[in-house]
Each structure stands twice: as C-alpha cells, then as structure tokens.
Amino acid sequence: METTKTMIERYGDHAANERTYLAWVRTGVAVMAFGFLVEKFDIFLIYIGKALHKKTGEHHGLHTAEILGMGLVALGIFMMVGASVGFVRTRRAIMAEGTAQSPGSPAPYVAMVLALVLMGITLLIYLSQVSGRP
C-alpha cells in the first residue's frame, strides 16, 4: 500500500506570509488595547483627583484622552484591515508563480508610523498638562 504525501507548493512563502499577517494583527490589537487604556486613563485621573481632593484637569476643552484613545482604536482597525488586504495580495502573488510583482508602496506604513508619533506627542503634552508640569 503506497501512500502519497501532499505538499503545499511554496509552503515557506505561504508560511512567511501568514506569520507576517498574524504579526500585523497582533500589533493592531495591541494598538487598539492601548487606545482603550488611554481613553480610560482620563477617568482614572478624575477619580484619583477626587479621592485626593485635588483638581485634575478634567476639562481641557476637547477631551484629549478620549480623542487619542479613539484615534488609536481606529488606527488598530486600519492596521488589521490593511494587513488583511496585504495578506490576500501576497497570497495571490505567491500563487501566480513566475510573475514579477511590485512590493507596493511604503506610504501606508509611513502614514501609520506618523500617526502613532503624532498621537504619542499629543499624549505627552496632555500628560504634562494633567500632571501640572509646564
């Protein structure tokens, strides 16, 4: 009795594509969780301030922590959607053997990093105002 082994063509390429995809999904989930934490941090500061009978900077016009938190959650969602599109595109390129494919534009990655940097700077400014330091 002879058994035939089925091997996935270009398995290494498919496995690398999947690992990259899952890394982006994990990163997106982490960014979303951090956004949730940032948004809820403002509530934590308000309760701590009330418990210590101190003024907390809970009204700085726009609620910076809420905006940053929602922005990070939205960025996490964008990362996961972008990762899914990239995964499918790369899978199709792997399946279409022998055709040269462009790796695509780095613009979405640069935009995500810039958004994270801007949100980080805004968070630093917000935290310096909340803690009372200039």
Tab-separated table of C-alpha atoms in Angstrom:
chain	number	residue	atom	x	y	z
A	1	MET	CA	0.000	0.000	0.000
A	2	GLU	CA	1.605	3.218	-1.170
A	3	THR	CA	0.671	6.499	0.463
A	4	THR	CA	1.019	9.749	-1.372
A	5	LYS	CA	2.147	12.793	0.517
A	6	THR	CA	0.566	16.072	-0.353
A	7	MET	CA	2.922	19.015	-0.178
A	8	ILE	CA	1.805	22.614	-0.432
A	9	GLU	CA	3.664	24.355	-3.231
A	10	ARG	CA	5.887	27.169	-1.992
A	11	TYR	CA	4.942	26.364	1.596
A	12	GLY	CA	7.772	28.511	3.001
A	13	ASP	CA	6.453	31.589	1.191
A	14	HIS	CA	2.892	30.957	2.363
A	15	ALA	CA	4.047	30.373	5.944
A	16	ALA	CA	6.084	33.604	5.942
A	17	ASN	CA	3.098	35.497	4.561
A	18	GLU	CA	0.872	34.104	7.296
A	19	ARG	CA	3.394	34.917	10.042
A	20	THR	CA	3.643	38.486	8.795
A	21	TYR	CA	-0.124	38.781	8.657
A	22	LEU	CA	-0.554	37.495	12.197
A	23	ALA	CA	2.159	39.867	13.454
A	24	TRP	CA	0.262	42.814	11.963
A	25	VAL	CA	-2.997	41.582	13.505
A	26	ARG	CA	-1.326	41.279	16.928
A	27	THR	CA	0.089	44.773	16.549
A	28	GLY	CA	-3.332	46.123	15.586
A	29	VAL	CA	-4.931	44.505	18.622
A	30	ALA	CA	-2.185	45.929	20.868
A	31	VAL	CA	-2.684	49.441	19.444
A	32	MET	CA	-6.439	49.126	19.995
A	33	ALA	CA	-5.908	47.945	23.586
A	34	PHE	CA	-3.531	50.840	24.215
A	35	GLY	CA	-6.156	53.218	22.797
A	36	PHE	CA	-8.725	51.824	25.202
A	37	LEU	CA	-6.259	52.272	28.075
A	38	VAL	CA	-5.511	55.875	27.081
A	39	GLU	CA	-9.192	56.746	26.927
A	40	LYS	CA	-9.913	55.177	30.310
A	41	PHE	CA	-6.787	56.749	31.864
A	42	ASP	CA	-8.590	60.099	31.928
A	43	ILE	CA	-11.380	58.584	34.019
A	44	PHE	CA	-8.751	57.109	36.352
A	45	LEU	CA	-7.170	60.549	36.824
A	46	ILE	CA	-10.543	62.113	37.612
A	47	TYR	CA	-11.324	59.508	40.297
A	48	ILE	CA	-7.850	59.738	41.822
A	49	GLY	CA	-8.113	63.534	41.880
A	50	LYS	CA	-11.473	63.365	43.636
A	51	ALA	CA	-10.138	60.831	46.120
A	52	LEU	CA	-7.164	63.070	46.886
A	53	HIS	CA	-9.335	66.212	46.803
A	54	LYS	CA	-7.263	67.704	44.021
A	55	LYS	CA	-8.230	69.410	40.815
A	56	THR	CA	-7.433	67.130	37.864
A	57	GLY	CA	-7.579	68.964	34.557
A	58	GLU	CA	-10.635	67.036	33.535
A	59	HIS	CA	-11.890	69.837	31.274
A	60	HIS	CA	-9.236	70.951	28.801
A	61	GLY	CA	-11.732	71.949	26.131
A	62	LEU	CA	-11.591	68.895	23.930
A	63	HIS	CA	-11.192	65.662	25.826
A	64	THR	CA	-7.692	64.827	24.640
A	65	ALA	CA	-7.567	61.351	26.148
A	66	GLU	CA	-10.854	60.385	24.513
A	67	ILE	CA	-9.743	61.647	21.105
A	68	LEU	CA	-6.364	59.914	21.381
A	69	GLY	CA	-7.953	56.689	22.584
A	70	MET	CA	-10.478	56.619	19.756
A	71	GLY	CA	-7.734	57.503	17.275
A	72	LEU	CA	-5.603	54.597	18.447
A	73	VAL	CA	-8.550	52.205	18.257
A	74	ALA	CA	-9.291	53.424	14.714
A	75	LEU	CA	-5.613	53.074	13.770
A	76	GLY	CA	-5.604	49.494	15.120
A	77	ILE	CA	-8.642	48.687	12.989
A	78	PHE	CA	-6.944	50.262	9.958
A	79	MET	CA	-3.822	48.169	10.610
A	80	MET	CA	-5.806	44.938	10.664
A	81	VAL	CA	-7.772	45.795	7.519
A	82	GLY	CA	-4.549	46.782	5.747
A	83	ALA	CA	-2.875	43.580	6.917
A	84	SER	CA	-5.765	41.537	5.540
A	85	VAL	CA	-5.574	43.241	2.155
A	86	GLY	CA	-1.786	42.759	2.055
A	87	PHE	CA	-2.111	39.112	3.063
A	88	VAL	CA	-4.557	38.354	0.248
A	89	ARG	CA	-2.485	40.303	-2.299
A	90	THR	CA	0.711	38.490	-1.301
A	91	ARG	CA	-1.052	35.115	-1.348
A	92	ARG	CA	-2.253	35.752	-4.883
A	93	ALA	CA	1.258	36.803	-5.921
A	94	ILE	CA	2.705	33.599	-4.451
A	95	MET	CA	0.096	31.521	-6.266
A	96	ALA	CA	0.828	33.285	-9.582
A	97	GLU	CA	4.253	31.721	-9.941
A	98	GLY	CA	6.725	33.248	-12.332
A	99	THR	CA	5.207	36.714	-12.470
A	100	ALA	CA	7.184	39.596	-11.034
A	101	GLN	CA	5.158	41.646	-8.589
A	102	SER	CA	5.865	45.072	-7.166
A	103	PRO	CA	6.072	45.042	-3.362
A	104	GLY	CA	3.731	48.025	-3.240
A	105	SER	CA	4.070	51.490	-1.832
A	106	PRO	CA	5.508	52.054	1.662
A	107	ALA	CA	3.164	55.051	2.087
A	108	PRO	CA	0.560	53.248	4.268
A	109	TYR	CA	3.272	52.099	6.671
A	110	VAL	CA	4.840	55.549	6.865
A	111	ALA	CA	1.391	57.087	7.447
A	112	MET	CA	0.694	54.660	10.319
A	113	VAL	CA	4.019	55.428	11.959
A	114	LEU	CA	3.482	59.176	11.577
A	115	ALA	CA	0.011	58.860	13.100
A	116	LEU	CA	1.440	56.934	16.058
A	117	VAL	CA	4.213	59.513	16.530
A	118	LEU	CA	1.728	62.413	16.430
A	119	MET	CA	-0.558	60.643	18.892
A	120	GLY	CA	2.415	59.956	21.153
A	121	ILE	CA	3.460	63.618	21.117
A	122	THR	CA	-0.124	64.687	21.843
A	123	LEU	CA	-0.272	62.201	24.708
A	124	LEU	CA	2.963	63.593	26.162
A	125	ILE	CA	1.600	67.131	26.004
A	126	TYR	CA	-1.673	66.017	27.582
A	127	LEU	CA	0.059	64.153	30.391
A	128	SER	CA	2.300	67.148	31.124
A	129	GLN	CA	-0.807	69.335	31.469
A	130	VAL	CA	-2.658	66.842	33.655
A	131	SER	CA	0.286	66.367	35.998
A	132	GLY	CA	0.648	70.150	36.378
A	133	ARG	CA	4.103	70.397	34.838
A	134	PRO	CA	4.676	73.011	32.117
